[in-house]
Coordinates of C-alpha atoms in Angstrom, one line a residue:
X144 CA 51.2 -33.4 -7.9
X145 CA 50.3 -37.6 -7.5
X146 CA 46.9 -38.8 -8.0
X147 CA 45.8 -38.8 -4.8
X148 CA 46.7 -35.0 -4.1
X149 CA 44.5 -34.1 -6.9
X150 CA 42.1 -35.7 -5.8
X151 CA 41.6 -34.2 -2.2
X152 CA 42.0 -30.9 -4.3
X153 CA 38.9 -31.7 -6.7
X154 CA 36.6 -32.9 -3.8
X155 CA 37.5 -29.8 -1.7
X156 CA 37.0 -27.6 -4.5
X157 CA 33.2 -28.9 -5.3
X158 CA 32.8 -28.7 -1.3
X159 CA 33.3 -25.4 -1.6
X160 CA 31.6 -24.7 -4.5
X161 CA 28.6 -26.3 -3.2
X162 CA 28.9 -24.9 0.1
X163 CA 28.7 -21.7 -1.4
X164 CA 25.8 -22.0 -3.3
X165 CA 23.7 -23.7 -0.6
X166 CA 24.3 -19.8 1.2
X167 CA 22.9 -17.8 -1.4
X168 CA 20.6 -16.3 -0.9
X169 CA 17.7 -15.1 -3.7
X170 CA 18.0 -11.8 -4.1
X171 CA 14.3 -10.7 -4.7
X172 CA 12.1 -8.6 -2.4
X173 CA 10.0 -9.4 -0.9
X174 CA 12.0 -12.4 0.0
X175 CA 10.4 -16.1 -1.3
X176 CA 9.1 -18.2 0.9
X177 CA 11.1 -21.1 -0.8
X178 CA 14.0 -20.8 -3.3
X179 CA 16.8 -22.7 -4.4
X180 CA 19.4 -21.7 -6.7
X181 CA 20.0 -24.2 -10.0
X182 CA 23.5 -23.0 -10.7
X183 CA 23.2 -22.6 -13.8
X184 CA 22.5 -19.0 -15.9
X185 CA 19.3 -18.1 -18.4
X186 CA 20.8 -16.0 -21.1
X187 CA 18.0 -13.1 -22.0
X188 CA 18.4 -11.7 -25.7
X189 CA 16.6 -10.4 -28.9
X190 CA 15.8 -13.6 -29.8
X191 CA 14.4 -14.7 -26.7
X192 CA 10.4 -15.6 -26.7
X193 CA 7.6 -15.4 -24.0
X194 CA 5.0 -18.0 -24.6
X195 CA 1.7 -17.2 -22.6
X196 CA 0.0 -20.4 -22.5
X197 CA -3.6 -19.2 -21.8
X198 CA -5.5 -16.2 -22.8
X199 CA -5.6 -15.2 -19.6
X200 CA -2.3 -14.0 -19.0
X201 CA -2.0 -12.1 -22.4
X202 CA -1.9 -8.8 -20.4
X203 CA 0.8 -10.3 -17.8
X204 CA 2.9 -10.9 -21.1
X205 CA 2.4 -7.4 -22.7
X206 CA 3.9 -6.2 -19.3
X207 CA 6.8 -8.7 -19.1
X208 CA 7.9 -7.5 -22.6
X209 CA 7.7 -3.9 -21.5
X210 CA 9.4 -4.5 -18.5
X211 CA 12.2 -6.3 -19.9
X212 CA 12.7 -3.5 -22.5
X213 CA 12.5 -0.8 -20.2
X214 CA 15.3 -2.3 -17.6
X215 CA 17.4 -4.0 -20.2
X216 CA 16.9 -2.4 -23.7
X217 CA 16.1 -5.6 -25.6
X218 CA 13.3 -6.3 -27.6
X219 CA 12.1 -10.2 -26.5
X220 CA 11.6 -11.9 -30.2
X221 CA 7.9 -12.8 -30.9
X222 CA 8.6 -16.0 -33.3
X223 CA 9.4 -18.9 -31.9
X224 CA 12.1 -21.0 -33.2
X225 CA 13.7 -24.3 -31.7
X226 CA 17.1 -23.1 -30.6
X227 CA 15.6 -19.6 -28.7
X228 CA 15.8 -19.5 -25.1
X229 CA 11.8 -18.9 -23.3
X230 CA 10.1 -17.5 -20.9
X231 CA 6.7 -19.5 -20.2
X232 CA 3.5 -18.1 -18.8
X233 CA 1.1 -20.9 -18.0
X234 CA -1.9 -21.9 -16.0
X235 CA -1.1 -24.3 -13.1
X236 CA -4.3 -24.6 -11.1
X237 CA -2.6 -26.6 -8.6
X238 CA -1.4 -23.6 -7.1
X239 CA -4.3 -23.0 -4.2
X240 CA -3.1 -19.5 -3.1
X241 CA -4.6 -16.9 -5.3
X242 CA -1.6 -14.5 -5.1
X243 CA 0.9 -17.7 -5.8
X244 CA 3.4 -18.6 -8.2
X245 CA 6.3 -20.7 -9.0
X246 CA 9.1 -20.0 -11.1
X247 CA 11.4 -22.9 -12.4
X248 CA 14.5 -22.1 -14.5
X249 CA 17.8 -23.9 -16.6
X250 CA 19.9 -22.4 -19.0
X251 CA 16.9 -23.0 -21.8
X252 CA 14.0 -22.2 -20.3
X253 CA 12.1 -20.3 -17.2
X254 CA 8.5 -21.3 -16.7
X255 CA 6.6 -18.9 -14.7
X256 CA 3.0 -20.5 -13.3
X257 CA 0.0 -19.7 -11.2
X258 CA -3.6 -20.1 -11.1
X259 CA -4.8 -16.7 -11.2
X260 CA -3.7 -13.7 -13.1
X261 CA -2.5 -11.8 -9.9
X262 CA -0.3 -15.1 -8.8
X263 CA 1.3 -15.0 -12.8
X264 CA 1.7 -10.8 -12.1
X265 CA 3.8 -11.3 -8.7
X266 CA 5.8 -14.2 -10.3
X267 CA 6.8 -11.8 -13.3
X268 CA 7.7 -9.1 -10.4
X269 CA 9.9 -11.4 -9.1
X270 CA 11.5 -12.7 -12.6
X271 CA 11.6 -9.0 -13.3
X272 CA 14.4 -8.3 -10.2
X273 CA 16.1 -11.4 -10.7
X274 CA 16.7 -9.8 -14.4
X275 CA 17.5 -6.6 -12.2
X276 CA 20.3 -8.3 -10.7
X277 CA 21.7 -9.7 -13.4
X278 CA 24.9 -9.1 -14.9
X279 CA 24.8 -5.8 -17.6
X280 CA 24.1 -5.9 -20.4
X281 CA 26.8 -7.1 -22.6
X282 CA 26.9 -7.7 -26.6
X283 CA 23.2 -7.7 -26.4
X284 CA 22.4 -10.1 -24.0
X285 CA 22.2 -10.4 -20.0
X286 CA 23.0 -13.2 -17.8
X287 CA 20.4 -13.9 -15.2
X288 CA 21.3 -16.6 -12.3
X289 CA 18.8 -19.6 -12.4
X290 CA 16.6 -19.5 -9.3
X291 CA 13.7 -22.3 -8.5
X292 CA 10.7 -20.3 -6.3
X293 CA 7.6 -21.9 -4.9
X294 CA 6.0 -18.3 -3.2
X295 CA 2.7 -17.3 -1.8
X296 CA 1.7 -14.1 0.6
X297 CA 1.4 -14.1 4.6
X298 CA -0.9 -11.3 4.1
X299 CA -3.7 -10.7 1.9
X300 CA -3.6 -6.5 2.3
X301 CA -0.2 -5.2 1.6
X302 CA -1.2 -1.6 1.9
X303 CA 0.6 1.8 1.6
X304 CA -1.6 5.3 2.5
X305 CA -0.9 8.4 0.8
X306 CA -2.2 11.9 2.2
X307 CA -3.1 14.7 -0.9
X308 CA -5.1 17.1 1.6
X309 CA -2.5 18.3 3.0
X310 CA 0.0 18.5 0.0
X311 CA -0.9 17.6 -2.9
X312 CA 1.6 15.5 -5.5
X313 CA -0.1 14.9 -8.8
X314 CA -0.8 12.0 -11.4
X315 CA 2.4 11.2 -12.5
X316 CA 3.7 11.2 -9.2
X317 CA 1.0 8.6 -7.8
X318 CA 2.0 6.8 -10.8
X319 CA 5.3 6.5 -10.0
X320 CA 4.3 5.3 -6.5
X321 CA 2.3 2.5 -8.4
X322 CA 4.7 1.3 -10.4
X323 CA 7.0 0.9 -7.5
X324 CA 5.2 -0.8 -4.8
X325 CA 3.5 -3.6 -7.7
X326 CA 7.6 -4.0 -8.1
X327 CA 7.1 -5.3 -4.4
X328 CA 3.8 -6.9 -4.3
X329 CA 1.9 -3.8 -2.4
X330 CA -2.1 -4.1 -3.6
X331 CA -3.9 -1.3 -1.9
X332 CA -3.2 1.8 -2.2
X333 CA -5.3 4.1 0.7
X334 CA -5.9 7.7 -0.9
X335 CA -6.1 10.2 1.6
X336 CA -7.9 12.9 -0.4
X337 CA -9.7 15.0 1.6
X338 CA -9.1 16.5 5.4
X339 CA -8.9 20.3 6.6
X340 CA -6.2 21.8 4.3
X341 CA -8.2 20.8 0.5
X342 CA -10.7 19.0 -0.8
X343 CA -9.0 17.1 -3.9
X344 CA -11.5 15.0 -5.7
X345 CA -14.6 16.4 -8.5
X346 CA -17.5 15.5 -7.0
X347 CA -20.2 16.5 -10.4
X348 CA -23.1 17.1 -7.8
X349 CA -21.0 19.4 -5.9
X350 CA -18.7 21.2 -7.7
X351 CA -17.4 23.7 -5.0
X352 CA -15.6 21.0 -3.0
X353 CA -12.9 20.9 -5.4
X354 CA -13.1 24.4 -7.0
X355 CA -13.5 26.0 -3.5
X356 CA -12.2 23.0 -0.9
X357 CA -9.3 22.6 -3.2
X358 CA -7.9 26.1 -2.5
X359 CA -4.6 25.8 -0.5
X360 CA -2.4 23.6 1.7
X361 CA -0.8 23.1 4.7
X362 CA 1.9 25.1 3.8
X363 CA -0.1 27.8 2.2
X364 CA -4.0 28.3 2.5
X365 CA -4.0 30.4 -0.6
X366 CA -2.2 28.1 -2.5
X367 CA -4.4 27.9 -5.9
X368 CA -6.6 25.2 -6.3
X369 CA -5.6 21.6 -6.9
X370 CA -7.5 18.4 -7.5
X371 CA -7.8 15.1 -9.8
X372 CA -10.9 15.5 -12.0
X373 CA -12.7 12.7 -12.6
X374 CA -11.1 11.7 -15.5
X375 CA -7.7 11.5 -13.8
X376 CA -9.4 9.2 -11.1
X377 CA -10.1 6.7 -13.3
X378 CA -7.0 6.9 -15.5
X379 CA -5.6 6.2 -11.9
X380 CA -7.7 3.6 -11.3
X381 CA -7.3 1.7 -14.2
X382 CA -3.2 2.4 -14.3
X383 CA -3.3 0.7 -10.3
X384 CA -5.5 -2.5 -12.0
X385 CA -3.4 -3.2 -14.6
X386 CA -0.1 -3.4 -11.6
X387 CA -2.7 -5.6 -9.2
X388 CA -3.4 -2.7 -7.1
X389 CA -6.8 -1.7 -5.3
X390 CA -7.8 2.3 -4.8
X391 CA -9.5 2.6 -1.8
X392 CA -10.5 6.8 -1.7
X393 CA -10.8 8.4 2.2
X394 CA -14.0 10.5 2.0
X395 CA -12.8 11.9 6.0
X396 CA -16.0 12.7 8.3
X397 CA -17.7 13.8 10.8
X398 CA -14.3 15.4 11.5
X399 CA -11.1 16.4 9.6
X400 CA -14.1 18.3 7.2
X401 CA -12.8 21.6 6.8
X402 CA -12.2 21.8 3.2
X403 CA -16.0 20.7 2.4
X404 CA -17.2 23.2 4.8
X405 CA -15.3 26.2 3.1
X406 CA -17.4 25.3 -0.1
X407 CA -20.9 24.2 1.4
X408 CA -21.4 25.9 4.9
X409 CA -24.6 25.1 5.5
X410 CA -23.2 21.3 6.2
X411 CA -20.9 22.5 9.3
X412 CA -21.6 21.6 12.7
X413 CA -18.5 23.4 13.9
X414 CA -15.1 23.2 15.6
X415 CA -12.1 25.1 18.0
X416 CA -10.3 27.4 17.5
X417 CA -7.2 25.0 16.6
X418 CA -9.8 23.5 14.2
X419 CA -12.3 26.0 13.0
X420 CA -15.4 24.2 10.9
X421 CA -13.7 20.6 11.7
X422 CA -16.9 18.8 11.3
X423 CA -20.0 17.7 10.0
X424 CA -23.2 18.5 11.4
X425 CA -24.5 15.4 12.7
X426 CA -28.1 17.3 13.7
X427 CA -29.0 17.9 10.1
X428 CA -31.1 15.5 8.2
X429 CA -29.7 17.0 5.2
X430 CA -26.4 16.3 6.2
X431 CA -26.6 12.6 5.9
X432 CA -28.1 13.0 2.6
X433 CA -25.3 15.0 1.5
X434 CA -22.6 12.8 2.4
X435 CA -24.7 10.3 0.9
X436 CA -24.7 12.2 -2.6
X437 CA -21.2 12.2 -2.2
X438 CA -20.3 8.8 -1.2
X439 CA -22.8 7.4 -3.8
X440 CA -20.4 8.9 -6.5
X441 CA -17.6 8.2 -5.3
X442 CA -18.1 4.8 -5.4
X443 CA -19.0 5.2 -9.0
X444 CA -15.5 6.2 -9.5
X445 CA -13.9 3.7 -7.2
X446 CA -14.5 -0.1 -8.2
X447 CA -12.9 -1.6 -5.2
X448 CA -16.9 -1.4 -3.4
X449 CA -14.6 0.1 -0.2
X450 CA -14.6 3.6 0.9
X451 CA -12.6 4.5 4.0
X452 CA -14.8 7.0 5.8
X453 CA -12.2 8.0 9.0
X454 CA -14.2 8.9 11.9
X455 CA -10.9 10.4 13.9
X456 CA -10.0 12.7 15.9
X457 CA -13.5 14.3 16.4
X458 CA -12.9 15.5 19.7
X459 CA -10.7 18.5 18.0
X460 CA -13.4 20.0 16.9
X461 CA -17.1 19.3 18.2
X462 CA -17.1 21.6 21.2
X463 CA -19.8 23.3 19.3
X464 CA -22.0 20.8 18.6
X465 CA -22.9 21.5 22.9
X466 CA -24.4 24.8 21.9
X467 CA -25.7 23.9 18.2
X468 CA -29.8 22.9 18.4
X469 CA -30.0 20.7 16.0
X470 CA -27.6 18.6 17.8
X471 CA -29.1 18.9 21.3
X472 CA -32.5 17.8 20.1
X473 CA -31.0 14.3 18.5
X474 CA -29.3 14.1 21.6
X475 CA -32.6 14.5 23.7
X476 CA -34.6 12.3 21.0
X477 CA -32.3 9.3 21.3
X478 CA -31.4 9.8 25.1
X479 CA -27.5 10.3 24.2
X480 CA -25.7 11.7 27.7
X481 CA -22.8 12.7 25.3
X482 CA -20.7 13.7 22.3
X483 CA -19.6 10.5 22.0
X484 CA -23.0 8.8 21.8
X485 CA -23.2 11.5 18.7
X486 CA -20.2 10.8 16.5
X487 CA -20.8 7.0 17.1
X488 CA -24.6 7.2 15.9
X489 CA -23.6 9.9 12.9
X490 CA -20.3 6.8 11.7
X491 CA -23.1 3.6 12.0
X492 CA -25.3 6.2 10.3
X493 CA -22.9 6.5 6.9
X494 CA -22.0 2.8 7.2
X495 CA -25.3 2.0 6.8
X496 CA -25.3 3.9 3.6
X497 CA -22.2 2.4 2.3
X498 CA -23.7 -0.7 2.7
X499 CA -26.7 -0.3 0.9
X500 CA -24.6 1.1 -1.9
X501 CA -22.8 -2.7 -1.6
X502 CA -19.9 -0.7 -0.3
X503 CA -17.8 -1.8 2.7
X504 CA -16.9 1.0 5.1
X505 CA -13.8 1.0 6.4
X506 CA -12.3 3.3 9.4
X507 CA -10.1 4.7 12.1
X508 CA -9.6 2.8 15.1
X509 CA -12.3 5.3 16.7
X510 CA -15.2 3.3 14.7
X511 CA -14.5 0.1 17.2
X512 CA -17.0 1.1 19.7
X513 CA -20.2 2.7 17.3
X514 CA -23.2 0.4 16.9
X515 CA -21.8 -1.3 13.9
X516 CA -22.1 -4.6 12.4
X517 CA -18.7 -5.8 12.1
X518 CA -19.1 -7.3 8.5
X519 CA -20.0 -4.2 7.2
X520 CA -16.9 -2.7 8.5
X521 CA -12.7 -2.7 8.4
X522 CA -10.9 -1.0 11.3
X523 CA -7.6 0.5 10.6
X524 CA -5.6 0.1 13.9
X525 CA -2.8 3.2 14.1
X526 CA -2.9 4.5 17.9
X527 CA 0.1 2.2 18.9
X528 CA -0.3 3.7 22.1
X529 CA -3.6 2.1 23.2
X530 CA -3.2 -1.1 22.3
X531 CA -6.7 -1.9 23.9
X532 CA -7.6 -0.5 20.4
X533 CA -6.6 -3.5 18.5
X534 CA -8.0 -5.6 21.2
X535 CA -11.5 -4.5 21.4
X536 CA -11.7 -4.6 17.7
X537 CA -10.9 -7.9 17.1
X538 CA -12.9 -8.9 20.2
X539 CA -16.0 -7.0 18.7
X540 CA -15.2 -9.0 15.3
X541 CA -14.2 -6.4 12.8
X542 CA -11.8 -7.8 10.3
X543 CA -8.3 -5.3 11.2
X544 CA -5.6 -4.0 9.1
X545 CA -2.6 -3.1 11.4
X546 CA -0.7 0.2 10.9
X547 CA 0.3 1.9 14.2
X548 CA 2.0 4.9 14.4
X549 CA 5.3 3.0 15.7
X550 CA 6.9 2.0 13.3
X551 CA 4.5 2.6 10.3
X552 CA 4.2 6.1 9.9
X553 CA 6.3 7.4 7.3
X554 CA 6.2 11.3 8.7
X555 CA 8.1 9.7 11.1
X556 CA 12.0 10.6 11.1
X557 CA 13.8 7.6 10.3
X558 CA 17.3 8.5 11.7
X559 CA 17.9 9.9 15.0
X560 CA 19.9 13.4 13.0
X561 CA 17.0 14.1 10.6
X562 CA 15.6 17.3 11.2
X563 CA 12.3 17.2 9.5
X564 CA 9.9 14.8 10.9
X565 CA 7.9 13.8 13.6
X566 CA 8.4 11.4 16.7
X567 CA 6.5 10.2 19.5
X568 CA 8.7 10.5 22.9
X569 CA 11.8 10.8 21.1
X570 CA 11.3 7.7 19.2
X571 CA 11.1 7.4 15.6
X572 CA 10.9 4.9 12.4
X573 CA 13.8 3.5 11.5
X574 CA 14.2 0.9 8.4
X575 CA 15.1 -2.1 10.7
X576 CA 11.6 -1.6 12.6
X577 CA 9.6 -2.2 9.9
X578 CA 11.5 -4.5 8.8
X579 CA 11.0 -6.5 12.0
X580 CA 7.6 -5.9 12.8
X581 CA 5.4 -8.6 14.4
X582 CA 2.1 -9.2 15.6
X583 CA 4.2 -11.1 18.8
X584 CA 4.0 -8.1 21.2
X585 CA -0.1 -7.4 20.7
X586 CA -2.9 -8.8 21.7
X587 CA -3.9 -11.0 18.8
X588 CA -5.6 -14.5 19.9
X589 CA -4.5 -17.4 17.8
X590 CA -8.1 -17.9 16.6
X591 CA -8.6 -14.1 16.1
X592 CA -5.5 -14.4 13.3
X593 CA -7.8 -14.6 10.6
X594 CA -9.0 -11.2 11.1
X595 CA -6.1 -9.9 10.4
X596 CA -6.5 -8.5 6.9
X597 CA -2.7 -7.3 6.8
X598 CA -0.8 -4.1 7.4
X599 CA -0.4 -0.8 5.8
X600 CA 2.5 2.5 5.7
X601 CA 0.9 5.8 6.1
X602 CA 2.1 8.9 5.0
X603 CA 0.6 11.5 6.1
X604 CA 2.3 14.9 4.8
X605 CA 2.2 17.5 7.3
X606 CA 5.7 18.1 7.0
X607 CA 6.5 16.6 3.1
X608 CA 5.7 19.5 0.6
X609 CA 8.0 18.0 -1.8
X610 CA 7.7 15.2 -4.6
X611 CA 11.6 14.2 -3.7
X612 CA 10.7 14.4 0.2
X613 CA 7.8 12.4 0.0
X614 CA 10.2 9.6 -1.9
X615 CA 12.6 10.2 0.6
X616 CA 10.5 9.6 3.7
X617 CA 8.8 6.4 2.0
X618 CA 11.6 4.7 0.2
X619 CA 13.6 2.2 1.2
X620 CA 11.2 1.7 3.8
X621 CA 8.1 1.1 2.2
X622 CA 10.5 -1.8 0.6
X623 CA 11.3 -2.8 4.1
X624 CA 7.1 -3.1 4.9
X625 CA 6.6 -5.3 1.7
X626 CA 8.6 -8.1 3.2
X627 CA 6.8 -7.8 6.3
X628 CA 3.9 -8.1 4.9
X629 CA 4.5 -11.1 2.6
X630 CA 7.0 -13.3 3.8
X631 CA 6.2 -15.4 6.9
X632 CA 8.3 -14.5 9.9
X633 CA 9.9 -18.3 10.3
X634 CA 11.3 -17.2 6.5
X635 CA 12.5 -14.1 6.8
X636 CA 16.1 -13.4 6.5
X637 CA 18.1 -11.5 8.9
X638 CA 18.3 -7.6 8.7
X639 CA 22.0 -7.7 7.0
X640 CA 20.9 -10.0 4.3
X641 CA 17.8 -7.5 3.6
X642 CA 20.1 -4.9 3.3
X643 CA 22.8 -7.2 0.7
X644 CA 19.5 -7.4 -1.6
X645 CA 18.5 -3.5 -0.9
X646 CA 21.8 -2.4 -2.7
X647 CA 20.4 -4.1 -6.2
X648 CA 16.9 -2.1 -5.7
X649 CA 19.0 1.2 -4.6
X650 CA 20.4 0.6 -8.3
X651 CA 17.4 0.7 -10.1
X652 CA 15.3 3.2 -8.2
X653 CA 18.9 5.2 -9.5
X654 CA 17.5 3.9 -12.9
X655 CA 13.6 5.1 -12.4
X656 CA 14.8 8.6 -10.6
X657 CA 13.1 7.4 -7.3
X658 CA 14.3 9.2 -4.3
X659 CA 15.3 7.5 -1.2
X660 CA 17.4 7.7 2.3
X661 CA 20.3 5.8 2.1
X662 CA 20.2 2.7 4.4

């Protein structure tokens, strides 16, 4: 071969080579804003160090050196020597997004840095999958590809709902939920805990609604009782904080109120016979002050200062409150021509506690039109059918998190053959829909964008009486939502290369013993 052959060979090959990694793509999820790969590989070992620069990050450390044992086996070395590889924590306060990092790495080094410890905690998650998807471990050691990441979040709530009334899961399986969607940069988690089939929180003023309103399911109304206690709340609590996750409790009313009325009657303004004792009585003085009671320590127990109250669905069950007295005289006293008037007077009534109690409410959809100062307030938008919804909340004022039924309702079937599930005119959930959501197709202003707070899965678990179904029905697409929810839409890859990276997190929820449909 002459000289000149050679050479066409030599500049074709580093073409190619550079060609091909100028396609790579990174391979974490939620998908970076900005990444470039270094071509080169960081070798992790036993005699690798982290170095957290500022006190401030000492507990993001602790839970790097967990991490890296529990995926890879290997100890991280705590001395520092010249020739050992590192991994950096530092303080860059630069970085103006809160929830912000960048990661730079060589063969030597990878320097994680943010400005606040939640940015340092999401630039860890990320390190943490690019050490996922790194060659096994061999001789001791793994071989992660070098990856340079400048990342921030297009929303601020990154949400996922899970319903307990209706079936209820346990600690260790919430904290399995936790530890999973902090892998993907979820930070609120919405805790359905109480509605018509059990009551599953200790309320110390009111020990009934767990001991009594804890009593069955939807599968089984007998089912023995079942509740966290109030220690397990805060060991909860506390578990979520440490992963960068907010608890935000559901405390359901006037509706949906069942399982409180089994235990303390004399609250009950009545229902149908679909939905016997559905609601609160909204004609009682000493109904307000009751929820009150209630509210007042649950927000001792939740530090996030926000309570989702619901306000759904009342219309199921307040056919009664036509015939009840104490209802009929309110109605005359404030000139109300209907039930409506009622339910909207009884929500801005319990907002108004919340936020004396410093609390923000937050809601159904069905809050939009009570008398309620919108900065007091969060509307959760779900009925995908009434799209006015959305509309006349953001019109109003109130600061929205989106999470219609289509496509983020995870009761939802997610294949066309599943047989357990719900749909909505023959359509259904599929992982490519949340994985494509936008905003595009509503009616969202341009200058209403900021009041957007982000958007949220919701379980609800009707039809999941299972720990493995519930994984199943949530995972991978609860995966799929994360990206949504972080990465901005003129960023986000194509559906295909989602699904190239889903195969590496398939692998570890393997690992972890996380159930899931296969994609």
């Amino acid at each position: 071969m002459n000289i000149v052959a050679k050479f066409i060979l030599i500049v074709c090959g580093i073409f190619i080579s550079t060609a091909s990694y100028a396609g790579l793509q990174c391979p974490v999820i939620p998908l970076p804003n900005n990444s470039e790969n270094v071509n080169e590989s960081f070798v992790l070992n036993t005699n690798t160090i982290i170095k957290v620069r500022d006190d401030q990050f000492e507990s993001n450390g602790y839970y790097l050196k967990n991490s890296v044992l529990s995926f890879t086996g290997i100890s991280v070395c705590g001395m520092e020597k010249k020739s050992h590889s590192a991994i950096v924590l530092k303080q860059d306060k630069s970085i103006a997004e809160p929830e912000g990092y960048r990661i730079t790495m060589d063969h030597r080094q990878v320097t994680v840095k943010a400005s606040t410890d939640a940015g340092m905690f999401y630039g860890i998650t990320s390190l943490l999958q690019l050490i996922m998807e790194a060659d096994s471990l061999h001789q001791g050691h793994v071989k992660i590809a070098c990856w340079n990441i400048e990342d921030a979040p297009q929303f601020r709530w990154r949400g996922f709902m899970l319903d307990e009334s209706r079936h209820f899961f346990g600690k260790e399986e919430v904290k399995k939920l936790l530890d999973v969607m902090a892998m993907f940069k979820l930070n609120r988690f919405h805790w359905h805990l109480t509605d018509e089939p059990g009551w599953r929180l200790e309320i110390k003023q009111y020990p009934k609604l767990s001991l009594v309103g804890g009593i069955g399911n939807y599968s089984d109304s007998l089912a023995p009782a079942r509740f966290y206690t109030q220690d397990d709340i805060r060991e909860i609590v506390q578990y979520a904080k440490s992963r960068h996750i907010t608890v935000i409790p559901e405390i359901d009313m006037p509706g949906h109120a069942s399982a409180a009325n089994r235990a303390y009657p004399e609250y009950r303004g009545g229902g149908s016979a679909k939905h016997p004792d559905f609601t609160f009585n909204p004609g009682k003085k000493e109904t307000y002050q009751y929820l009150s009671n209630i509210l007042k320590e649950v927000s001792i127990l939740f530090p996030s200062n926000m309570i989702h109250i619901g306000g759904d669905e009342v219309s199921f069950g307040n056919q009664q409150w036509h015939q009840d007295q104490g209802i009929q005289k309110l109605m005359r006293e404030k000139g109300f021509t209907g039930l409506k008037q009622v339910e909207n007077y009884f929500i801005a009534g319990m907002i108004d506690s919340l936020s004396q109690l410093g609390v923000t409410a937050l809601g159904w959809d069905e809050i939009t039109h009570a008398p309620v100062d919108p900065d007091k307030a969060i509307v959760f938008w779900w009925r995908h059918d009434k799209p006015e919804e959305l509309k006349a909340a953001l019109d109003n004022g109130f600061r929205v998190v989106v999470c219609p039924r289509l496509p983020f309702y995870l009761d939802f079937v997610q294949r066309y053959a599943d047989p357990v599930g719900r749909r909505w005119g023959g359509k259904y959930n599929t992982l490519k829909d949340l994985y494509y959501f936008s905003l595009d197709s509503f009616p969202v202003q341009e200058n209403q964008l900021g009041q957007i707070l982000g958007i949220q899965c919701n379980l609800w678990t009707e039809r999941v009486s299972s720990n493995y179904f519930l994984e199943y029905m949530t995972f991978p697409r609860l995966v799929a939502m994360a990206e949504s929810a972080w990465t901005s839409k003129d960023k986000q890859a194509d559906f295909d290369g989602f699904l190239k990276r889903l195969k590496g997190i398939l692998l570890y929820f393997d690992k972890k013993g996380v159930g899931y449909c296969c994609p």
